[in-house]
Coordinates of C-alpha atoms in Angstrom, one line a residue:
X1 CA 50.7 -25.5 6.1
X2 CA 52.2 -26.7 9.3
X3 CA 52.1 -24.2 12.7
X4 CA 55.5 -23.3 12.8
X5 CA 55.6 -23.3 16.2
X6 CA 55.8 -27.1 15.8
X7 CA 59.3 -26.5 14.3
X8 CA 62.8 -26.1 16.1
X9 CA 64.7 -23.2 16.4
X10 CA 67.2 -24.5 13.9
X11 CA 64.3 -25.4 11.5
X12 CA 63.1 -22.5 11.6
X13 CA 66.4 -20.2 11.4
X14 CA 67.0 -22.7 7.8
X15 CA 63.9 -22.1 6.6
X16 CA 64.8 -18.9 6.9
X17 CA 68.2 -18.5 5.3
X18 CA 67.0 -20.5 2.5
X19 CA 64.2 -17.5 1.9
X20 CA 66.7 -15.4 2.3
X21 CA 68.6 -17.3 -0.6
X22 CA 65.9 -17.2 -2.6
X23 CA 65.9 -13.5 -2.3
X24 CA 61.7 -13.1 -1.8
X25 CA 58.9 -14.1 0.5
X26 CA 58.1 -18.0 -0.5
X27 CA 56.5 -19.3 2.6
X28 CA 56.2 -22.6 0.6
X29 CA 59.8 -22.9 0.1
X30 CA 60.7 -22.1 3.4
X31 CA 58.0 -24.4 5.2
X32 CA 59.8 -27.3 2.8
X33 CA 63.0 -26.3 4.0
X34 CA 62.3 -26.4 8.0
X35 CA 60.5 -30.0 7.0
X36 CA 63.3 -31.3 5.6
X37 CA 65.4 -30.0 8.5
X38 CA 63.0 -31.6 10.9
X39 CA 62.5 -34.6 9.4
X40 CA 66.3 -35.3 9.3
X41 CA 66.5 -35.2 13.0
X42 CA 63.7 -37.6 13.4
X43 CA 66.4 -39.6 11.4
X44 CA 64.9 -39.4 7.8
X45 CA 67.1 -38.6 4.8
X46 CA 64.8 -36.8 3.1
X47 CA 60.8 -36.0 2.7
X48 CA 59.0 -36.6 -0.3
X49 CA 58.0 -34.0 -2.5
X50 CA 57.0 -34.0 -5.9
X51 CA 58.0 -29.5 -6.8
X52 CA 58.8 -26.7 -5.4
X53 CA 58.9 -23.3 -6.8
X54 CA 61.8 -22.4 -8.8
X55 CA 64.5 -21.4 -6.7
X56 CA 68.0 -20.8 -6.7
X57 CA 68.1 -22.9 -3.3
X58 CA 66.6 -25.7 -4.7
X59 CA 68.8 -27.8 -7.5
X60 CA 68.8 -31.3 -9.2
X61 CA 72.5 -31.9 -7.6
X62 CA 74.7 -30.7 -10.4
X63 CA 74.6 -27.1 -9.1
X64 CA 75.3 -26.8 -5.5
X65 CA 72.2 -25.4 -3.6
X66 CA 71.1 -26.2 -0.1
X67 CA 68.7 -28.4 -1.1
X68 CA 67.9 -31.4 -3.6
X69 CA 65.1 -32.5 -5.2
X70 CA 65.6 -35.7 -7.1
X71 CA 62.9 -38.7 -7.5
X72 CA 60.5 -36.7 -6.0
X73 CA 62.8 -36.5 -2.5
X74 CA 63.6 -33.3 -1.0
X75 CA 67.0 -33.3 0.5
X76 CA 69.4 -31.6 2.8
X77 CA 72.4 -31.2 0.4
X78 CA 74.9 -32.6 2.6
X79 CA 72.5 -35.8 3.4
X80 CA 71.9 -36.4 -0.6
X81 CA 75.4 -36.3 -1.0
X82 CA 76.2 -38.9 1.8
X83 CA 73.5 -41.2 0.0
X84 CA 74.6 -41.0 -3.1
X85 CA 78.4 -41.3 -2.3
X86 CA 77.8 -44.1 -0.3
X87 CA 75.8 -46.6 -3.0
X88 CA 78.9 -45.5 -5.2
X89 CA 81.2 -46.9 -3.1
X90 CA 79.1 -50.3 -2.4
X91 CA 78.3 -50.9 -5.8
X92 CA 81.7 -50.2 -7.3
X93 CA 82.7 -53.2 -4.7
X94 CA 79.5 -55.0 -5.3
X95 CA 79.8 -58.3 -6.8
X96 CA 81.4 -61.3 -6.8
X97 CA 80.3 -65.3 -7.7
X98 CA 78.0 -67.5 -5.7
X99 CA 79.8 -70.9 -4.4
X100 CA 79.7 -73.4 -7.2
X101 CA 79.1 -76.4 -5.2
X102 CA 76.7 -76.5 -2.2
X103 CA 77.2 -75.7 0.9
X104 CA 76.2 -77.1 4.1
X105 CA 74.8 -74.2 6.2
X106 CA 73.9 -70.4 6.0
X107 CA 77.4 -69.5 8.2
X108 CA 79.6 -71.1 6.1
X109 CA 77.6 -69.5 3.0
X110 CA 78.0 -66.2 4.9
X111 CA 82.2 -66.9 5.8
X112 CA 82.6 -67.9 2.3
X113 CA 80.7 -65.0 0.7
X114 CA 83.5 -62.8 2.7
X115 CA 86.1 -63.8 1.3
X116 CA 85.3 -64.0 -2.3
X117 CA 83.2 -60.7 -2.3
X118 CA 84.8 -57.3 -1.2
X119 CA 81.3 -56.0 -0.2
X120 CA 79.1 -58.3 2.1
X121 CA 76.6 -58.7 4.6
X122 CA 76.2 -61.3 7.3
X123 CA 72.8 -60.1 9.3
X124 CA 70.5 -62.0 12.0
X125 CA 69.6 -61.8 15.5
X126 CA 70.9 -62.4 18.7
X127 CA 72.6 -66.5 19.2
X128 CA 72.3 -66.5 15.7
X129 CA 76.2 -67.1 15.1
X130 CA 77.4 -63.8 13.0
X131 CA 80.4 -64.0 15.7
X132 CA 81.6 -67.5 15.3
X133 CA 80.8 -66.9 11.4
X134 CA 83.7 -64.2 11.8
X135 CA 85.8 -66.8 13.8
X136 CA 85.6 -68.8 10.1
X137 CA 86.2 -65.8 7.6
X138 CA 89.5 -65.4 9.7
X139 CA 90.3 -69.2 9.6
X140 CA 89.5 -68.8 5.6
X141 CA 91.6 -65.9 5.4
X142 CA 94.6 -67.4 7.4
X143 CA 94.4 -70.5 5.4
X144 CA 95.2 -68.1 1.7
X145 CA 98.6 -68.1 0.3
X146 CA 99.2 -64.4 1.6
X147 CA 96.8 -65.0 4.7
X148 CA 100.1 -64.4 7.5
X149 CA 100.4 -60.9 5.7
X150 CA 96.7 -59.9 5.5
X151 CA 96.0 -56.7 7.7
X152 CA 92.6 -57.1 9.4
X153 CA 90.8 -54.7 11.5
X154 CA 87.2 -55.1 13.4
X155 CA 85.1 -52.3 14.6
X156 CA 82.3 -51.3 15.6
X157 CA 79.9 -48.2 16.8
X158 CA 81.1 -47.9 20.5
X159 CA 83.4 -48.7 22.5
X160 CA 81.1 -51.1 24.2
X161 CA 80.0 -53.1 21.0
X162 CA 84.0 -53.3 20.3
X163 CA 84.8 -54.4 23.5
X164 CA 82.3 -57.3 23.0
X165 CA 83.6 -57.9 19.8
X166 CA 87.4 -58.3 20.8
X167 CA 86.3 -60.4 24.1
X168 CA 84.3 -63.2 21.9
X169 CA 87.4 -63.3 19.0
X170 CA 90.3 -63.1 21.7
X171 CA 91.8 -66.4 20.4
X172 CA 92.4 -64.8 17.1
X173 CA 94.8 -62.3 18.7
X174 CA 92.9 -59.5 17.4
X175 CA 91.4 -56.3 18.8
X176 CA 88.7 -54.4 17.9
X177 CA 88.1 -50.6 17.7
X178 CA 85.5 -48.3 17.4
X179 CA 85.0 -46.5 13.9
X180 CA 85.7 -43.3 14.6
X181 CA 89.1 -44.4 16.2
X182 CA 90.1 -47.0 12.9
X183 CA 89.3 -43.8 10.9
X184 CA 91.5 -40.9 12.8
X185 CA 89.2 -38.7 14.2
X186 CA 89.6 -35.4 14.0
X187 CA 88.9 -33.0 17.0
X188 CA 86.0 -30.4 16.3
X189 CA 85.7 -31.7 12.8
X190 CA 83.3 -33.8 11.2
X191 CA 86.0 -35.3 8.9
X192 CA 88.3 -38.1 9.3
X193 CA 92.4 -38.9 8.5
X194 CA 91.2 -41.9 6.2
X195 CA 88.9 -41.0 3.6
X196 CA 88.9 -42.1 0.1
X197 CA 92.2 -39.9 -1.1
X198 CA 93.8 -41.1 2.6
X199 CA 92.3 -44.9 2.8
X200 CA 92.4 -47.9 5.4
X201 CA 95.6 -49.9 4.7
X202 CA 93.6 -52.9 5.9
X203 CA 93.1 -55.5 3.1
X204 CA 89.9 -56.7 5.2
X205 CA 87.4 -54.7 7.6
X206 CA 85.0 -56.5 9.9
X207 CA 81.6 -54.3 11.1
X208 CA 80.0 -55.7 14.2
X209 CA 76.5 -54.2 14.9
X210 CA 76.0 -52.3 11.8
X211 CA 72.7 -51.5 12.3
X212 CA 73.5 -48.8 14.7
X213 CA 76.0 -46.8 12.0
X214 CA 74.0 -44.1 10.9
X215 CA 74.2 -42.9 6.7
X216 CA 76.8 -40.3 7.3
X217 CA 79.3 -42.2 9.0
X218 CA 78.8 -45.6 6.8
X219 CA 79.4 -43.1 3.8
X220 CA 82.8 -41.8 5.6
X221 CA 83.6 -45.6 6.4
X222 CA 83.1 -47.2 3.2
X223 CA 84.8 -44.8 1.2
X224 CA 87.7 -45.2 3.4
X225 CA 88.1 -48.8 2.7
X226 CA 90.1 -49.3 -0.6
X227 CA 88.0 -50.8 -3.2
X228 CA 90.4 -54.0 -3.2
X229 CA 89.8 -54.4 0.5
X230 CA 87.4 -56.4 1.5
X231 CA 84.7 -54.9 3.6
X232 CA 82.3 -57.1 6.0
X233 CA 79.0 -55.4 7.5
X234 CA 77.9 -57.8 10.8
X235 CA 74.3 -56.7 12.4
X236 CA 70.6 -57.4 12.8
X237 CA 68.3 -56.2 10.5
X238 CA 65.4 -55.9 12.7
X239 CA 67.1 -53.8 15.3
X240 CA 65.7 -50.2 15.5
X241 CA 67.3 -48.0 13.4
X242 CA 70.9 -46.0 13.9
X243 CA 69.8 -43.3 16.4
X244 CA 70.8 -40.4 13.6
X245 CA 69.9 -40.6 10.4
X246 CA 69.1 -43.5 8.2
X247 CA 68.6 -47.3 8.5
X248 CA 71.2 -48.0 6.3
X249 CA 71.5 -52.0 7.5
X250 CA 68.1 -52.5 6.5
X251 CA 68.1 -50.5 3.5
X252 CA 71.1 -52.7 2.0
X253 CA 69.6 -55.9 3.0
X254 CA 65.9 -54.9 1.0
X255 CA 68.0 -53.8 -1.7
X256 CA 69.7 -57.3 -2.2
X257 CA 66.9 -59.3 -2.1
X258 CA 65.6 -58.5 -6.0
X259 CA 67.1 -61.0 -8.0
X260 CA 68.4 -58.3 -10.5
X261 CA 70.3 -56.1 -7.7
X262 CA 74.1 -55.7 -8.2
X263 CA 74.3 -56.7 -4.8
X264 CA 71.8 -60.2 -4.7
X265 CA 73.9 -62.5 -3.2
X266 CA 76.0 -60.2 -1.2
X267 CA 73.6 -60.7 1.8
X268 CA 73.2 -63.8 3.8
X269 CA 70.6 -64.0 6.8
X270 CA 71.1 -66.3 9.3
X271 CA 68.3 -67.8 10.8
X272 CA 69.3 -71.0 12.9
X273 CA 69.1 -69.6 16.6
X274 CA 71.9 -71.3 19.0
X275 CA 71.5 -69.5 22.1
X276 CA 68.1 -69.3 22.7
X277 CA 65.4 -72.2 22.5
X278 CA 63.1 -72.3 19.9
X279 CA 60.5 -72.8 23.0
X280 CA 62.1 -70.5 24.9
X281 CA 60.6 -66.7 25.8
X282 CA 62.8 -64.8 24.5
X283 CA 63.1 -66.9 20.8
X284 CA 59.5 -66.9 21.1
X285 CA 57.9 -63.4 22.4
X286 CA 61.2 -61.2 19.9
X287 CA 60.1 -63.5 16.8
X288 CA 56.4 -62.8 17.0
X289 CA 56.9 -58.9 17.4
X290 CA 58.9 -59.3 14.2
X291 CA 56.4 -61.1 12.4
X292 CA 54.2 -58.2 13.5
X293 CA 51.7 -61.3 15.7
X294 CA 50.3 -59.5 18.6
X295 CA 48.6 -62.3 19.5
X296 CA 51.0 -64.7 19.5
X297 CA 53.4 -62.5 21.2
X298 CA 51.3 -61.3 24.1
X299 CA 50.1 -65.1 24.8
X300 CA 54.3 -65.9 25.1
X301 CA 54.6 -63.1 28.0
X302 CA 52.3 -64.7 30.2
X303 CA 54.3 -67.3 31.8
X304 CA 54.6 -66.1 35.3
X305 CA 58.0 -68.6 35.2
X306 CA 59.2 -68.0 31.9
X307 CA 62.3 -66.0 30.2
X308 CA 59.9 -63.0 29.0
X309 CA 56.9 -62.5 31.8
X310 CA 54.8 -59.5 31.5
X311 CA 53.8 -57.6 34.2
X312 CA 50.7 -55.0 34.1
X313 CA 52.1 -51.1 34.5
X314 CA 51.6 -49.9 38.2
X315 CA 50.5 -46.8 38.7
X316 CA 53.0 -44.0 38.7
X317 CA 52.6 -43.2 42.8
X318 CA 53.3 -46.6 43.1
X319 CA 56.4 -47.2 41.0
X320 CA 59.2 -46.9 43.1
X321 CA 57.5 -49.2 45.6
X322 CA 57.1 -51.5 43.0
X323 CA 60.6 -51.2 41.6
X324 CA 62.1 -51.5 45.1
X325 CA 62.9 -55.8 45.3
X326 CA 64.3 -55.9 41.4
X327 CA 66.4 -52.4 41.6
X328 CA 67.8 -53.7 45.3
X329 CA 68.3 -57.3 43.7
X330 CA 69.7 -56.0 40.4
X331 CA 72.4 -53.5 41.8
X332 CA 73.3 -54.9 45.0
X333 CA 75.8 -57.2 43.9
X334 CA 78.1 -54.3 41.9
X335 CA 77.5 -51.9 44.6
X336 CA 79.4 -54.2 47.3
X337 CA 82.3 -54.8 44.7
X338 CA 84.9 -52.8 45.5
X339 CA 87.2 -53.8 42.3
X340 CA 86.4 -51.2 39.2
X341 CA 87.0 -54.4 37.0
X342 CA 84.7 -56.8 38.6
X343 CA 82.5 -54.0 38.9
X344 CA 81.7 -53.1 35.5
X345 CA 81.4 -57.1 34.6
X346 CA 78.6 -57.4 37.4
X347 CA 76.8 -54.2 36.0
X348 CA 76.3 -56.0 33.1
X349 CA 73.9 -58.7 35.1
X350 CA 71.0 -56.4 35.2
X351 CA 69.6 -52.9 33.6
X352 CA 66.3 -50.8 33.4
X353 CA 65.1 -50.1 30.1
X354 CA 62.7 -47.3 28.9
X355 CA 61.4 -46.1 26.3
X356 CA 61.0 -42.7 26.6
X357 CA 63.4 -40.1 28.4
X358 CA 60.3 -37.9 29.8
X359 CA 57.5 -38.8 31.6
X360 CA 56.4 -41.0 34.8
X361 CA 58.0 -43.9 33.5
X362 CA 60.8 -42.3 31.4
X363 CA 64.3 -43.2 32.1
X364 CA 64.9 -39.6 33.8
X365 CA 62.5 -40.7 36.9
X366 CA 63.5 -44.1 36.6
X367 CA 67.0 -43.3 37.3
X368 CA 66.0 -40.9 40.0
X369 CA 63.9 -43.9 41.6
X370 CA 66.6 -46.0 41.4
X371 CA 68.9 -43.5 43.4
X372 CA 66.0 -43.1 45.9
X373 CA 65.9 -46.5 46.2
X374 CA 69.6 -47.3 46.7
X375 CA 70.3 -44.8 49.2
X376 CA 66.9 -46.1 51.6
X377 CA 68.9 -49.7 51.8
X378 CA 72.3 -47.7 52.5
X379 CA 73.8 -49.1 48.7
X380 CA 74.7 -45.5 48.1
X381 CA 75.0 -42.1 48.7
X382 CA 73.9 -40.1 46.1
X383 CA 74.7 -36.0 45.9
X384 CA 74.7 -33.9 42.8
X385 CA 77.5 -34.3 40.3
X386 CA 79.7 -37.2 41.3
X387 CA 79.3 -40.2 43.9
X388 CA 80.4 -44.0 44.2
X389 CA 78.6 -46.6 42.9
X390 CA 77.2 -43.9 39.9
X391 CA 76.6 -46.1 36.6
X392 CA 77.4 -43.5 33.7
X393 CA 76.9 -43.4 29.8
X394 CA 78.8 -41.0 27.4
X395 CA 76.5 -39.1 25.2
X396 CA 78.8 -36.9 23.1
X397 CA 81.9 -38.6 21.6
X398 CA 85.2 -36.7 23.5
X399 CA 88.1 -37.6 20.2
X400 CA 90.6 -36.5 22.6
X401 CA 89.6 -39.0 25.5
X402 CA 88.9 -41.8 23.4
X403 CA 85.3 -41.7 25.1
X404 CA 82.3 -42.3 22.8
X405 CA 78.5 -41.9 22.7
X406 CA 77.3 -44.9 24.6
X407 CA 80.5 -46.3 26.6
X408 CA 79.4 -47.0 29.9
X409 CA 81.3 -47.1 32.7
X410 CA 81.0 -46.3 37.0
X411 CA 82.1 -43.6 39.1
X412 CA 84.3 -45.6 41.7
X413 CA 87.2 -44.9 44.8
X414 CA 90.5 -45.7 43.2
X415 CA 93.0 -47.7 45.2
X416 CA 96.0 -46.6 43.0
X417 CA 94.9 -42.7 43.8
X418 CA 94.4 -42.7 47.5
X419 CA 90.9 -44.0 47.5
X420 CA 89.9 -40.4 45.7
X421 CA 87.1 -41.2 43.2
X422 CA 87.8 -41.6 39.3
X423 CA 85.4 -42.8 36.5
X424 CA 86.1 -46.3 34.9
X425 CA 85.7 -47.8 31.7
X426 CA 86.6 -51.2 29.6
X427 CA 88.2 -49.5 26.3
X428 CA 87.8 -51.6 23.3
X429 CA 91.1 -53.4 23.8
X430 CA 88.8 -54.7 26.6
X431 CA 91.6 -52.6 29.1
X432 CA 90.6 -51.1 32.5
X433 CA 90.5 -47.3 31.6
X434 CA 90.6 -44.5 34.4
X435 CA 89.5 -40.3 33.8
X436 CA 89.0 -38.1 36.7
X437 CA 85.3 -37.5 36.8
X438 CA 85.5 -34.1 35.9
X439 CA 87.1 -34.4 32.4
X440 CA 84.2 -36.8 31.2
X441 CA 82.5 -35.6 28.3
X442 CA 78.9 -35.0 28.1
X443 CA 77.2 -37.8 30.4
X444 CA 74.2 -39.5 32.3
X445 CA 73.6 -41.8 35.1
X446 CA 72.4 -44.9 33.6
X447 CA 70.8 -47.3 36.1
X448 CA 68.3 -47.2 33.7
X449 CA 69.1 -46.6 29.8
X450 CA 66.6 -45.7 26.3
X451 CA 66.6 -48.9 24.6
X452 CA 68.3 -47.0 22.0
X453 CA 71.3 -46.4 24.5
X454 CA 71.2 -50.2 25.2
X455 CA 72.4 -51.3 21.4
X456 CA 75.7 -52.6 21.9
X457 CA 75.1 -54.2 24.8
X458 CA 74.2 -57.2 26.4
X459 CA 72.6 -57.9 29.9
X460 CA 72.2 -61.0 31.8
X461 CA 68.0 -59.9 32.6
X462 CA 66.7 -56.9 32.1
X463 CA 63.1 -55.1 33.0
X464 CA 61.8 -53.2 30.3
X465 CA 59.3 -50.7 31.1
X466 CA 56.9 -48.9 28.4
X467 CA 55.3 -45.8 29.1
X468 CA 51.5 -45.2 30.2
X469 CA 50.9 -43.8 27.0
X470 CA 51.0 -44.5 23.2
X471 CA 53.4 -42.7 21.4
X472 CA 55.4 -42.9 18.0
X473 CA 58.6 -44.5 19.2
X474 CA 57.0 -47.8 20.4
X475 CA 57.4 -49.9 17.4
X476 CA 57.9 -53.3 16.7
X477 CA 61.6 -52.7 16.3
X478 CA 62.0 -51.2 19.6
X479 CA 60.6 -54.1 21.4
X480 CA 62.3 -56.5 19.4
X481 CA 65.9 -54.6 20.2
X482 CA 64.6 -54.0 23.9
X483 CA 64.0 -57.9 24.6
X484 CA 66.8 -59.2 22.4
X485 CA 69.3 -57.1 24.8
X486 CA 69.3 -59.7 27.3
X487 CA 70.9 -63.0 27.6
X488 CA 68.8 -65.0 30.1
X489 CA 65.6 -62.9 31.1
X490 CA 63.3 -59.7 30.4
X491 CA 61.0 -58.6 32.8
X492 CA 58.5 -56.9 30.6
X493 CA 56.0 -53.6 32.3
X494 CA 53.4 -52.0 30.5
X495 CA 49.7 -52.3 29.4
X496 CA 48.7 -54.6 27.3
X497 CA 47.0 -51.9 24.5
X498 CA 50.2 -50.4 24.3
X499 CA 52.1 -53.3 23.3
X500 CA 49.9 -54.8 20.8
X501 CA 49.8 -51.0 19.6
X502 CA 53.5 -51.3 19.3
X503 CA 53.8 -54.7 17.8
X504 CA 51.7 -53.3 15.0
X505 CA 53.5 -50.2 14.5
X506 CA 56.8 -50.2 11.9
X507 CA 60.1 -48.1 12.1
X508 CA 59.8 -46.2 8.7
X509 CA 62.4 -43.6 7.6
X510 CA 62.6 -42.3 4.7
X511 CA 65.4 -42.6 2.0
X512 CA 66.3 -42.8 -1.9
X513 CA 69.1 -45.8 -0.8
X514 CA 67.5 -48.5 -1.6
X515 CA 66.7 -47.1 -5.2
X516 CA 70.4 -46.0 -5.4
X517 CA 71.4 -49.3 -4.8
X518 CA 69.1 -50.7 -7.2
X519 CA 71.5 -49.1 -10.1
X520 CA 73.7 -51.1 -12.1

């Protein structure tokens, strides 16, 4: 039995309604129920577990209980319901005829897949070409007999990774959204205005960065999309996993691969990189931590002069010293920009990463070091609350602002209101956006960000800094999302245990979706 001091409060107030339920003491029932609860916030979809005693809580999924046990998986009702409604809706669009003759590359495998499926994937990492592989579905589409009439609409997680997404397809005249906007949100509701009795009246959808769309809202999403719509998922299967529950991406892709799937042939991987060399750092070190080779990826980092260097950790006392010349070098340039618009673009030339939130080198301190810094060389002034030059990240989706978890934006004097200071943002449309800083949703200062935080985005360098410590979260995936993040150069700070530690260690989560995929 686990302490269950080791559980939330909301684990444990579950475990004890479902005892209640139950109607007698069952301490194993309830310790299954506060596991289950746990491990969903860790961003499983459900533990396993072969029985439990018989219970009126606990059901196959005919009868509605709170919880499901099916293929020896304990659920959360509502999760087991996302799962299974989700591989419904895939697999009833699943399908579809390989090319008959042969084609000359993966991309135009991949374009053609999307337009003579309605359910496929295009996956692959950074400078791999999944955008200009959407720039040739839309030329495909275009070139149909009812092409001029097709409604198409591109999303993707956050406002940021839409805002990317409309920038680099801006000569097709289309803009992207995020998800939550294409499906009406509803304020203080879970729900959505398109769902599958309401659907999308777009005959195509394009997902950019798919990997970060956790099970519940790819379950609200695809049901949305009619099943003669055609429905395009865009992302990197080796990015970490969406930062609530499920790796749905990845789960999709494994499913696909066996030859008797209802979805083989629905997934293309690119492989061909085009923006980084095949002898460059970044090509080199992120392609070793996915092969799970230590070795070979600690040897890359060494390069005092190359696109990935690795520095050893300093010693916490020592940090901000040490962090002085890259955060003055790094933020200068935005700081003495008075333009919001130019601004936010010369943000984008340099970030912190971290691992952890907590800690001596969590992003918490981190971001306080930065501010320390910045104020010693007179870049800024910063006071509790607001202050100009403060970089800012949303971290709980505002409906009625239009402001979602992970738009970034700064905190800057605005020359249409007197000078007085108002937060700005780049909305998906890839429009300056303006909010007085006090109406901004839940928020932090983000000179330095989770690598979580930093899906979506891209930055021209970037120093990533691990923690002193080992810990669960430094996997293989992290690393590989951390160092993929940037466009021209990672500055990488930890010891070297800790990243071979890392390099070894997998994301797992736990889920029945690949199985339910597996169904025909």
């Amino acid at each position: 039995m686990i302490e269950e001091t080791s559980f939330s409060a909301l684990d444990r107030q579950f475990g004890e309604f479902v005892e209640r339920l139950h109607g007698a003491k069952c301490p194993e029932l309830r310790q299954a129920a506060m596991l289950v609860s746990r491990r969903r916030a860790e961003g499983n979809i459900c533990i396993p577990m072969v029985e439990l005693p018989a219970s009126c809580t606990v059901g196959s999924g005919a009868e509605f209980t709170p919880l499901v046990l099916q293929n020896g998986r304990l659920y959360l009702r509502r999760y087991w319901e996302y799962e299974q409604q989700l591989a419904r809706a895939i697999l009833a669009r699943a399908g579809g005829k390989s090319p008959k003759r042969k084609l000359k590359d993966q991309q135009e495998l991949a374009a053609t897949n999307a337009v003579t499926r309605n359910f496929s994937v295009i996956t692959g990492g950074p400078g791999t070409g999944k955008t200009h592989t959407v720039r040739a579905i839309l030329q495909l589409l275009r070139a149909q007999p009812d092409g001029a009439e097709l409604q198409i609409a591109l999303a993707a997680p956050t406002g940021k990774a839409a805002a990317r997404l409309s920038d680099a397809l801006r000569e097709s005249g289309l803009e992207a959204t995020t998800i939550h906007r294409l499906l009406g949100t509803i304020p203080d509701s879970p729900y959505f205005r398109h769902n599958a009795e309401r659907p999308l009246t777009a005959d195509v959808v394009i997902v950019d960065e798919a990997s970060m769309v956790d099970l519940a809202l790819m379950a609200k999403l695809v049901e949305a999309v009619p099943l003669t719509s055609r429905l395009v998922l865009l992302g990197d299967r080796n990015q970490l996993a969406s930062v609530e529950a499920g790796n749905v991406l990845a789960d999709i892709c494994e499913a696909a691969e066996a030859k008797d799937s209802p979805l083989h042939g629905s997934v293309v991987e690119l492989q061909r990189n085009y923006r980084f060399a095949e002898t460059g750092g970044i090509y080199t070190v992120s392609s070793a931590i996915n092969a799970g080779d230590a070795e070979a990826a600690f040897r890359a980092l060494q390069p005092a002069d190359g696109e990935v260097h690795w520095n050893k950790l300093p010693a916490p006392e020592t940090l901000s010293t040490a962090l002085r010349e890259r955060i003055i070098a790094g933020y200068g340039g935005y700081l003495r920009t008075s333009d919001p618009a130019a601004a936010l673009a010369e943000l984008q030339q340099f970030r912190i990463l971290g691992a952890v939130r907590h800690g001596p080198f969590g992003v918490e301190r981190l971001n306080s070091l930065a501010e320390e810094v910045l104020a010693e060389a007179g870049l800024l002034a910063p006071r509790s609350g607001w202050y100009s030059g403060r970089p800012v990240i949303i971290t709980r989706n505002d409906h009625h602002l239009q402001l979602f978890n992970g738009d970034s934006g700064i905190i800057l004097p605005d020359p249409e209101a007197g000078g007085e200071l108002r937060a700005f943002f780049v909305s998906a449309e890839g429009k300056l956006r303006r909010f007085l800083p006090s109406r901004l949703p839940q928020h932090e200062t983000a000179f330095a960000l989770t690598v979580h935080k930093s899906q979506g985005s891209e930055f021209d360098r970037l120093l990533l800094v691990l923690p002193e410590k080992g810990s669960p979260v430094l996997t293989r995936e992290l690393l590989y999302t951390g160092i993929t993040r940037a466009r021209s150069g990672v500055e990488l700070w930890c010891n070297e245990e800790i990243f071979r530690a890392a390099v070894a260690r997998r994301t797992v989560r736990t889920s029945g979706l690949r199985e339910a995929l597996a169904r025909d």
